[in-house]
């Protein structure tokens, strides 16, 4: 089975009490088979920058530890029972580099945990876009390749006439810059 394009969503919240509704929506996505949730974590960062991590799923803590966390491995978090995930990811990068596969250099590394403001929370959701597999395969068959991608701001959609100002305001919370980005 081919894996579809995978995306890491990092969504900020003022308080860490968002688990129930987010988990229900993740389950709906899973049931629709349009998007597969590979892994999801809730991260709470206190005022001093100390973090607490929980799985956003219906799994018990023991089941979550047994399955491991793909998100934790990507962003370098150690969860109880998963201390070696980051080291394993680094070994994989070294092996990939030895095989001539390009890996991220320091200039393009994304420090997800650093971007989460102190005294806030975040949902880190790793999703696979099932809908995109046939499109990706068609592009590949024709010799195409990804040059770049990105999410378009609601305000940019207003500028080109695809959204109203009121619609853009509804999504303003998603566009809120982090303290690091606004300085």
XYZ file of N, CA, C and O in Angstrom:
732
model
N 0.837 -1.179 0.000
C 0.000 0.000 0.000
C 0.882 1.241 0.000
O 1.766 1.389 0.841
N 0.658 2.140 -0.945
C 1.427 3.386 -1.022
C 0.932 4.359 0.039
O -0.266 4.471 0.278
N 1.870 5.038 0.660
C 1.485 6.054 1.636
C 1.279 7.360 0.893
O 2.013 7.684 -0.041
N 0.253 8.085 1.276
C -0.044 9.360 0.646
C 0.821 10.467 1.203
O 1.622 10.238 2.117
N 0.668 11.669 0.670
C 1.396 12.809 1.234
C 1.067 12.956 2.717
O -0.078 12.786 3.128
N 2.081 13.265 3.513
C 1.920 13.378 4.958
C 2.190 14.819 5.369
O 3.129 15.452 4.874
N 1.354 15.329 6.270
C 1.460 16.714 6.728
C 1.413 16.741 8.248
O 0.652 15.991 8.868
N 2.230 17.609 8.851
C 2.178 17.834 10.289
C 1.484 19.160 10.526
O 1.965 20.205 10.082
N 0.332 19.110 11.197
C -0.389 20.323 11.584
C -0.017 20.652 13.018
O -0.013 19.767 13.879
N 0.300 21.912 13.289
C 0.586 22.367 14.635
C -0.398 23.492 14.915
O -0.320 24.560 14.314
N -1.349 23.217 15.803
C -2.443 24.144 16.079
C -2.349 24.641 17.511
O -2.278 23.835 18.437
N -2.370 25.958 17.699
C -2.212 26.540 19.022
C -3.532 26.789 19.720
O -4.541 27.074 19.086
N -3.495 26.679 21.056
C -4.651 26.919 21.907
C -4.191 27.648 23.161
O -3.088 27.417 23.646
N -5.062 28.511 23.697
C -4.726 29.222 24.925
C -4.672 28.271 26.116
O -3.850 28.438 27.006
N -5.536 27.268 26.135
C -5.624 26.318 27.240
C -5.520 24.888 26.698
O -5.924 24.635 25.569
N -5.043 23.958 27.511
C -4.890 22.577 27.035
C -6.169 21.741 27.104
O -6.116 20.540 26.980
N -7.311 22.347 27.259
C -8.561 21.596 27.403
C -9.320 21.527 26.088
O -10.423 22.033 25.954
N -8.751 20.893 25.076
C -9.387 20.775 23.764
C -9.489 19.331 23.305
O -9.940 19.056 22.219
N -9.108 18.406 24.128
C -8.956 17.004 23.745
C -10.223 16.360 23.191
O -10.188 15.753 22.134
N -11.344 16.451 23.883
C -12.545 15.716 23.494
C -13.036 16.049 22.105
O -13.249 15.159 21.271
N -13.225 17.312 21.825
C -13.756 17.706 20.523
C -12.762 17.416 19.401
O -13.150 16.945 18.328
N -11.497 17.665 19.628
C -10.480 17.383 18.614
C -10.431 15.882 18.336
O -10.387 15.450 17.182
N -10.459 15.067 19.381
C -10.425 13.613 19.206
C -11.624 13.139 18.391
O -11.482 12.287 17.510
N -12.809 13.689 18.658
C -14.002 13.310 17.882
C -13.839 13.669 16.409
O -14.196 12.886 15.526
N -13.290 14.832 16.125
C -13.090 15.240 14.725
C -12.047 14.370 14.043
O -12.177 14.033 12.860
N -11.000 13.990 14.764
C -9.995 13.089 14.205
C -10.624 11.740 13.859
O -10.302 11.145 12.835
N -11.528 11.266 14.700
C -12.213 10.002 14.427
C -13.083 10.110 13.177
O -13.130 9.188 12.358
N -13.757 11.246 12.976
C -14.561 11.457 11.762
C -13.680 11.403 10.512
O -14.058 10.816 9.500
N -12.512 12.026 10.581
C -11.590 11.992 9.451
C -11.168 10.567 9.143
O -11.081 10.160 7.982
N -10.894 9.813 10.180
C -10.501 8.410 10.009
C -11.625 7.618 9.343
O -11.379 6.846 8.414
N -12.842 7.826 9.785
C -13.985 7.082 9.242
C -14.266 7.438 7.784
O -14.712 6.599 7.021
N -13.980 8.666 7.380
C -14.241 9.082 5.995
C -13.214 8.531 5.016
O -13.437 8.519 3.815
N -12.057 8.089 5.510
C -10.956 7.561 4.712
C -10.406 8.572 3.711
O -9.716 8.220 2.767
N -10.711 9.849 3.906
C -10.130 10.900 3.092
C -8.756 11.255 3.624
O -7.816 11.475 2.867
N -8.656 11.296 4.935
C -7.420 11.617 5.632
C -7.232 10.563 6.710
O -8.173 10.214 7.413
N -6.016 10.034 6.804
C -5.717 9.098 7.884
C -4.875 9.825 8.915
O -3.860 10.449 8.584
N -5.306 9.788 10.161
C -4.525 10.367 11.233
C -3.489 9.328 11.644
O -3.823 8.261 12.145
N -2.236 9.644 11.373
C -1.147 8.732 11.718
C -0.855 8.810 13.203
O -0.659 7.798 13.867
N -0.854 10.024 13.735
C -0.554 10.236 15.148
C -1.001 11.635 15.522
O -1.063 12.528 14.669
N -1.315 11.820 16.797
C -1.705 13.144 17.280
C -1.309 13.281 18.739
O -1.524 12.370 19.538
N -0.718 14.419 19.070
C -0.295 14.707 20.439
C -0.857 16.049 20.887
O -1.006 16.969 20.085
N -1.128 16.130 22.172
C -1.458 17.409 22.805
C -0.239 17.801 23.616
O 0.304 16.990 24.367
N 0.214 19.036 23.450
C 1.380 19.537 24.168
C 0.944 20.761 24.967
O 0.344 21.686 24.414
N 1.222 20.743 26.267
C 0.979 21.919 27.100
C 2.324 22.452 27.549
O 3.163 21.697 28.058
N 2.552 23.734 27.306
C 3.808 24.375 27.701
C 3.467 25.373 28.800
O 2.688 26.305 28.582
N 4.034 25.194 29.992
C 3.717 26.100 31.092
C 4.470 27.420 30.948
O 5.233 27.618 29.982
N 4.278 28.316 31.895
C 4.879 29.651 31.826
C 6.404 29.611 31.805
O 7.043 30.523 31.277
N 7.001 28.546 32.359
C 8.465 28.419 32.377
C 9.004 27.673 31.154
O 10.198 27.485 31.028
N 8.106 27.201 30.282
C 8.543 26.477 29.095
C 8.619 24.971 29.277
O 9.013 24.259 28.363
N 8.249 24.475 30.461
C 8.215 23.027 30.694
C 7.019 22.452 29.944
O 5.959 23.073 29.899
N 7.201 21.264 29.363
C 6.112 20.700 28.565
C 5.561 19.405 29.158
O 6.268 18.653 29.813
N 4.275 19.212 28.892
C 3.571 17.968 29.217
C 2.957 17.500 27.912
O 2.387 18.294 27.159
N 3.083 16.207 27.624
C 2.623 15.663 26.353
C 1.628 14.534 26.608
O 1.860 13.699 27.480
N 0.545 14.533 25.830
C -0.444 13.449 25.895
C -0.841 13.062 24.484
O -0.899 13.909 23.592
N -1.140 11.791 24.294
C -1.665 11.341 23.005
C -3.093 11.829 22.851
O -3.856 11.835 23.806
N -3.444 12.268 21.650
C -4.817 12.657 21.323
C -5.458 11.486 20.602
O -5.488 11.443 19.379
N -5.908 10.526 21.350
C -6.531 9.364 20.725
C -7.349 8.624 21.755
O -7.376 8.985 22.930
N -7.985 7.564 21.307
C -8.767 6.716 22.197
C -7.907 5.625 22.825
O -8.412 4.777 23.540
N -6.611 5.639 22.563
C -5.725 4.621 23.103
C -5.489 4.837 24.594
O -5.467 5.967 25.069
N -5.259 3.745 25.304
C -4.829 3.863 26.686
C -3.370 4.319 26.679
O -2.683 4.229 25.651
N -2.877 4.761 27.811
C -1.483 5.195 27.895
C -0.537 4.053 27.520
O 0.413 4.253 26.778
N -0.826 2.832 28.006
C 0.026 1.678 27.687
C 0.003 1.364 26.195
O 1.041 1.056 25.603
N -1.198 1.436 25.561
C -1.295 1.182 24.127
C -0.518 2.244 23.349
O 0.182 1.922 22.378
N -0.636 3.498 23.771
C 0.070 4.577 23.094
C 1.577 4.391 23.191
O 2.304 4.575 22.213
N 2.064 3.973 24.368
C 3.500 3.737 24.539
C 3.939 2.559 23.677
O 4.983 2.600 23.037
N 3.120 1.504 23.639
C 3.464 0.324 22.837
C 3.555 0.669 21.354
O 4.480 0.238 20.663
N 2.619 1.474 20.866
C 2.621 1.845 19.451
C 3.670 2.896 19.139
O 4.122 3.020 18.012
N 4.041 3.697 20.127
C 5.009 4.760 19.903
C 4.336 5.987 19.324
O 3.159 5.972 18.976
N 5.083 7.037 19.218
C 4.562 8.278 18.684
C 5.423 8.726 17.512
O 6.592 9.030 17.673
N 4.828 8.762 16.351
C 5.529 9.227 15.161
C 5.804 10.725 15.266
O 6.851 11.206 14.854
N 4.835 11.483 15.814
C 5.020 12.925 15.977
C 6.190 13.196 16.913
O 7.043 14.036 16.618
N 6.246 12.473 18.037
C 7.346 12.669 18.988
C 8.684 12.427 18.311
O 9.646 13.159 18.530
N 8.750 11.413 17.468
C 9.982 11.130 16.745
C 10.352 12.244 15.780
O 11.526 12.590 15.639
N 9.351 12.824 15.119
C 9.614 13.910 14.173
C 10.105 15.182 14.843
O 10.980 15.865 14.320
N 9.514 15.513 15.991
C 9.828 16.799 16.615
C 10.807 16.688 17.773
O 11.132 17.685 18.396
N 11.282 15.452 18.055
C 12.315 15.289 19.073
C 11.810 15.267 20.491
O 12.548 15.608 21.405
N 10.567 14.861 20.692
C 10.023 14.744 22.040
C 10.253 13.335 22.561
O 10.052 12.374 21.829
N 10.618 13.220 23.799
C 10.682 11.912 24.437
C 9.465 11.748 25.316
O 9.214 12.563 26.187
N 8.663 10.714 25.065
C 7.506 10.409 25.894
C 7.875 9.169 26.682
O 8.608 8.320 26.192
N 7.349 9.054 27.896
C 7.668 7.896 28.741
C 7.612 6.623 27.919
O 6.626 6.330 27.282
N 8.707 5.880 27.898
C 8.779 4.656 27.130
C 9.246 4.874 25.702
O 9.394 3.937 24.952
N 9.490 6.131 25.304
C 9.867 6.419 23.918
C 11.157 7.228 23.829
O 11.397 7.918 22.858
N 11.999 7.157 24.834
C 13.174 8.015 24.896
C 14.097 7.881 23.703
O 14.816 8.806 23.356
N 14.090 6.745 23.030
C 15.022 6.519 21.940
C 14.485 6.921 20.576
O 15.151 6.739 19.571
N 13.276 7.495 20.521
C 12.695 7.843 19.223
C 13.539 8.857 18.465
O 13.774 8.719 17.279
N 13.976 9.913 19.141
C 14.748 10.941 18.448
C 16.069 10.369 17.948
O 16.485 10.638 16.830
N 16.709 9.553 18.774
C 17.962 8.928 18.351
C 17.725 8.039 17.136
O 18.523 8.034 16.204
N 16.611 7.307 17.129
C 16.292 6.457 15.979
C 16.071 7.293 14.731
O 16.499 6.926 13.639
N 15.415 8.431 14.886
C 15.197 9.313 13.734
C 16.528 9.837 13.215
O 16.739 9.919 12.007
N 17.455 10.181 14.111
C 18.764 10.660 13.681
C 19.541 9.567 12.954
O 20.200 9.835 11.963
N 19.457 8.350 13.437
C 20.127 7.242 12.767
C 19.559 7.080 11.364
O 20.295 6.919 10.406
N 18.249 7.171 11.236
C 17.610 7.055 9.926
C 18.096 8.151 8.989
O 18.318 7.913 7.811
N 18.252 9.385 9.501
C 18.758 10.482 8.679
C 20.179 10.190 8.210
O 20.511 10.430 7.051
N 21.015 9.691 9.133
C 22.398 9.373 8.775
C 22.440 8.276 7.718
O 23.204 8.353 6.755
N 21.610 7.242 7.905
C 21.554 6.163 6.927
C 21.077 6.691 5.575
O 21.609 6.316 4.536
N 20.082 7.561 5.609
C 19.567 8.140 4.368
C 20.656 8.948 3.671
O 20.849 8.835 2.457
N 21.379 9.755 4.435
C 22.452 10.560 3.856
C 23.530 9.663 3.245
O 24.064 9.961 2.169
N 23.831 8.544 3.926
C 24.830 7.612 3.408
C 24.392 6.995 2.084
O 25.219 6.637 1.254
N 23.081 6.913 1.881
C 22.540 6.365 0.642
C 22.296 7.438 -0.417
O 21.715 7.174 -1.459
N 22.718 8.673 -0.124
C 22.566 9.753 -1.094
C 21.209 10.416 -1.090
O 20.875 11.185 -1.986
N 20.408 10.169 -0.057
C 19.089 10.785 0.049
C 19.246 12.087 0.814
O 19.828 12.111 1.900
N 18.729 13.176 0.250
C 18.846 14.480 0.894
C 17.990 14.517 2.148
O 16.856 14.072 2.150
N 18.554 15.035 3.223
C 17.821 15.221 4.472
C 17.887 16.697 4.830
O 18.682 17.448 4.284
N 17.023 17.107 5.763
C 17.004 18.510 6.167
C 18.344 18.912 6.739
O 18.907 18.219 7.573
N 18.813 20.079 6.343
C 19.985 20.675 6.954
C 19.521 21.607 8.054
O 18.338 21.861 8.207
N 20.461 22.130 8.828
C 20.094 23.027 9.923
C 19.315 24.246 9.444
O 18.478 24.766 10.151
N 19.588 24.721 8.227
C 18.928 25.929 7.752
C 17.439 25.741 7.468
O 16.706 26.706 7.409
N 16.973 24.495 7.311
C 15.553 24.282 7.053
C 14.864 23.494 8.158
O 13.707 23.152 8.030
N 15.554 23.220 9.253
C 14.947 22.499 10.351
C 13.824 23.314 10.968
O 13.911 24.532 11.075
N 12.778 22.631 11.388
C 11.613 23.265 11.966
C 11.551 22.876 13.431
O 11.309 21.715 13.755
N 11.774 23.803 14.335
C 11.726 23.532 15.766
C 10.305 23.773 16.252
O 9.967 24.853 16.735
N 9.480 22.759 16.108
C 8.055 22.857 16.419
C 7.837 23.223 17.885
O 7.046 24.106 18.200
N 8.540 22.579 18.791
C 8.342 22.815 20.220
C 8.720 24.248 20.593
O 8.028 24.890 21.374
N 9.772 24.763 20.014
C 10.191 26.145 20.287
C 9.125 27.143 19.840
O 8.929 28.181 20.466
N 8.418 26.845 18.769
C 7.398 27.761 18.252
C 6.137 27.825 19.101
O 5.366 28.767 18.985
N 5.920 26.836 19.959
C 4.745 26.868 20.836
C 5.033 27.871 21.950
O 6.000 27.714 22.695
N 4.204 28.917 22.068
C 4.462 29.924 23.106
C 4.328 29.329 24.508
O 3.530 28.414 24.734
N 5.118 29.864 25.464
C 4.964 29.464 26.858
C 3.553 29.790 27.311
O 2.922 30.718 26.807
N 3.071 29.052 28.288
C 1.748 29.232 28.867
C 0.639 29.072 27.829
O -0.300 29.862 27.761
N 0.791 28.056 26.984
C -0.222 27.750 25.973
C -0.189 26.250 25.691
O 0.545 25.509 26.317
N -1.000 25.852 24.733
C -1.073 24.438 24.370
C -1.087 24.315 22.859
O -1.336 25.292 22.143
N -0.818 23.113 22.374
C -0.844 22.865 20.935
C -1.280 21.435 20.672
O -1.032 20.536 21.473
N -1.922 21.259 19.539
C -2.223 19.921 19.025
C -1.269 19.697 17.861
O -1.168 20.535 16.969
N -0.536 18.604 17.897
C 0.368 18.228 16.817
C -0.243 17.005 16.155
O -0.337 15.947 16.779
N -0.699 17.160 14.928
C -1.452 16.115 14.254
C -0.742 15.744 12.964
O -0.558 16.582 12.083
N -0.341 14.487 12.853
C 0.321 13.977 11.660
C -0.729 13.243 10.833
O -1.300 12.252 11.283
N -1.003 13.776 9.642
C -2.051 13.197 8.809
C -1.508 12.772 7.449
O -0.566 13.362 6.924
N -2.114 11.725 6.933
C -1.814 11.248 5.584
C -3.020 11.601 4.720
O -4.158 11.297 5.063
N -2.769 12.246 3.602
C -3.833 12.653 2.685
C -4.133 11.520 1.700
O -3.495 11.421 0.657
N -5.096 10.672 2.056
C -5.466 9.557 1.166
C -5.980 10.051 -0.177
O -5.711 9.448 -1.208
N -6.732 11.142 -0.178
C -7.318 11.672 -1.406
C -6.255 12.012 -2.441
O -6.518 12.001 -3.640
N -5.048 12.298 -1.995
C -4.003 12.779 -2.894
C -3.187 11.661 -3.548
O -2.404 11.934 -4.455
N -3.362 10.434 -3.110
C -2.547 9.336 -3.650
C -2.730 9.176 -5.158
O -1.735 9.154 -5.901
N -3.967 9.082 -5.683
C -4.119 8.942 -7.140
C -3.559 10.148 -7.912
O -2.937 9.980 -8.967
N -3.741 11.344 -7.374
C -3.205 12.544 -8.019
C -1.678 12.500 -8.037
O -1.042 12.726 -9.067
N -1.079 12.182 -6.884
C 0.378 12.088 -6.800
C 0.918 11.041 -7.766
O 1.905 11.264 -8.465
N 0.241 9.883 -7.837
C 0.700 8.814 -8.719
C 0.619 9.232 -10.188
O 1.522 8.926 -10.979
N -0.449 9.956 -10.564
C -0.580 10.443 -11.941
C 0.537 11.435 -12.265
O 1.134 11.384 -13.349
N 0.830 12.322 -11.334
C 1.911 13.301 -11.521
C 3.244 12.575 -11.707
O 4.023 12.904 -12.604
N 3.480 11.567 -10.874
C 4.726 10.794 -10.954
C 4.841 10.073 -12.293
O 5.905 10.068 -12.915
N 3.740 9.461 -12.744
C 3.764 8.739 -14.027
C 4.123 9.676 -15.185
O 4.731 9.261 -16.166
N 3.771 10.942 -15.059
C 4.061 11.919 -16.113
C 5.406 12.616 -15.912
O 5.739 13.554 -16.638
N 6.179 12.167 -14.903
C 7.504 12.737 -14.662
C 7.477 14.008 -13.833
O 8.483 14.698 -13.720
N 6.344 14.320 -13.238
C 6.234 15.530 -12.423
C 6.809 15.325 -11.037
O 7.047 14.197 -10.597
N 7.029 16.413 -10.337
C 7.567 16.374 -8.984
C 7.158 17.631 -8.240
O 6.834 18.652 -8.842
N 7.195 17.568 -6.914
C 6.816 18.704 -6.073
C 7.949 19.715 -6.051
O 9.093 19.376 -5.769
N 7.615 20.942 -6.360
C 8.586 22.026 -6.238
C 8.394 22.728 -4.897
O 9.356 23.000 -4.194
N 7.157 23.017 -4.535
C 6.858 23.676 -3.263
C 5.379 23.486 -2.952
O 4.594 23.116 -3.823
N 5.014 23.735 -1.712
C 3.614 23.754 -1.327
C 3.468 24.602 -0.086
O 4.451 24.922 0.568
N 2.271 24.987 0.209
C 2.009 25.796 1.396
C 0.534 26.070 1.535
O -0.226 25.940 0.573
N 0.131 26.427 2.724
C -1.247 26.785 2.987
C -1.427 28.271 2.655
O -0.538 29.081 2.916
N -2.568 28.599 2.071
C -2.856 29.973 1.686
C -3.679 30.633 2.786
O -4.693 30.098 3.226
N -3.282 31.812 3.206
C -3.965 32.563 4.254
C -5.366 32.944 3.813
O -5.615 33.255 2.643
N -6.293 32.948 4.776
C -7.665 33.377 4.485
C -7.681 34.805 3.943
O -8.494 35.145 3.084
N -6.771 35.632 4.406
C -6.726 37.025 3.934
C -6.236 37.116 2.484
O -6.639 37.994 1.740
N -5.379 36.195 2.071
C -4.975 36.143 0.671
C -6.149 35.704 -0.200
O -6.290 36.150 -1.339
N -7.004 34.816 0.336
C -8.195 34.401 -0.401
C -9.161 35.570 -0.579
O -9.816 35.680 -1.608
N -9.236 36.454 0.418
C -10.058 37.667 0.284
C -9.504 38.525 -0.841
O -10.252 39.024 -1.694
N -8.198 38.675 -0.884
C -7.553 39.532 -1.885
C -7.827 39.077 -3.309
O -7.890 39.899 -4.220
N -8.030 37.772 -3.506
C -8.282 37.284 -4.862
C -9.755 36.949 -5.101
O -10.117 36.384 -6.125
N -10.604 37.288 -4.119
C -12.040 37.136 -4.304
C -12.614 35.759 -4.022
O -13.755 35.485 -4.383
N -11.886 34.878 -3.349
C -12.399 33.545 -3.036
C -13.025 33.441 -1.649
O -13.625 32.423 -1.325
N -12.886 34.463 -0.830
C -13.473 34.470 0.508
C -13.875 35.888 0.858
O -13.299 36.858 0.340
N -14.866 36.000 1.728
C -15.287 37.320 2.188
C -14.442 37.737 3.390
O -13.809 36.895 4.041
N -14.482 39.009 3.714
C -13.774 39.504 4.884
C -14.313 38.850 6.141
O -13.546 38.485 7.037
N -15.642 38.660 6.200
C -16.236 38.002 7.368
C -15.728 36.570 7.508
O -15.446 36.114 8.615
N -15.612 35.850 6.397
C -15.085 34.481 6.452
C -13.639 34.482 6.932
O -13.243 33.641 7.745
N -12.859 35.434 6.454
C -11.456 35.510 6.869
C -11.349 35.806 8.363
O -10.497 35.238 9.053
N -12.219 36.665 8.865
C -12.197 36.986 10.299
C -12.506 35.762 11.145
O -11.980 35.616 12.241
N -13.345 34.862 10.628
C -13.676 33.636 11.365
C -12.439 32.769 11.568
O -12.349 32.018 12.526
N -11.502 32.857 10.663
C -10.289 32.046 10.741
C -9.101 32.819 11.295
O -7.973 32.349 11.234
N -9.341 34.009 11.825
C -8.266 34.853 12.321
C -7.422 34.143 13.378
O -6.208 34.305 13.414
N -8.038 33.332 14.215
C -7.277 32.623 15.251
C -6.229 31.706 14.649
O -5.170 31.497 15.224
N -6.505 31.150 13.462
C -5.530 30.277 12.806
C -4.365 31.066 12.230
O -3.315 30.506 11.956
N -4.553 32.339 12.030
C -3.518 33.193 11.436
C -2.726 33.953 12.503
O -1.828 34.707 12.163
N -3.073 33.775 13.772
C -2.439 34.528 14.848
C -0.940 34.216 14.901
O -0.552 33.069 15.031
N -0.103 35.234 14.772
C 1.344 34.964 14.821
C 1.773 34.596 16.238
O 1.198 35.049 17.213
N 2.786 33.760 16.318
C 3.356 33.405 17.607
C 4.204 34.571 18.094
O 4.658 35.391 17.295
N 4.460 34.681 19.406
C 5.310 35.757 19.908
C 6.659 35.834 19.214
O 7.165 36.895 18.941
N 7.249 34.681 18.868
C 8.547 34.677 18.195
C 8.439 35.302 16.802
O 9.334 35.990 16.350
N 7.306 35.076 16.122
C 7.126 35.592 14.771
C 6.814 37.067 14.752
O 7.048 37.756 13.779
N 6.276 37.614 15.854
C 5.871 39.013 15.851
C 6.942 39.955 16.350
O 6.776 41.143 16.356
N 8.076 39.443 16.785
C 9.134 40.317 17.294
C 10.122 40.672 16.225
O 10.174 40.203 15.169
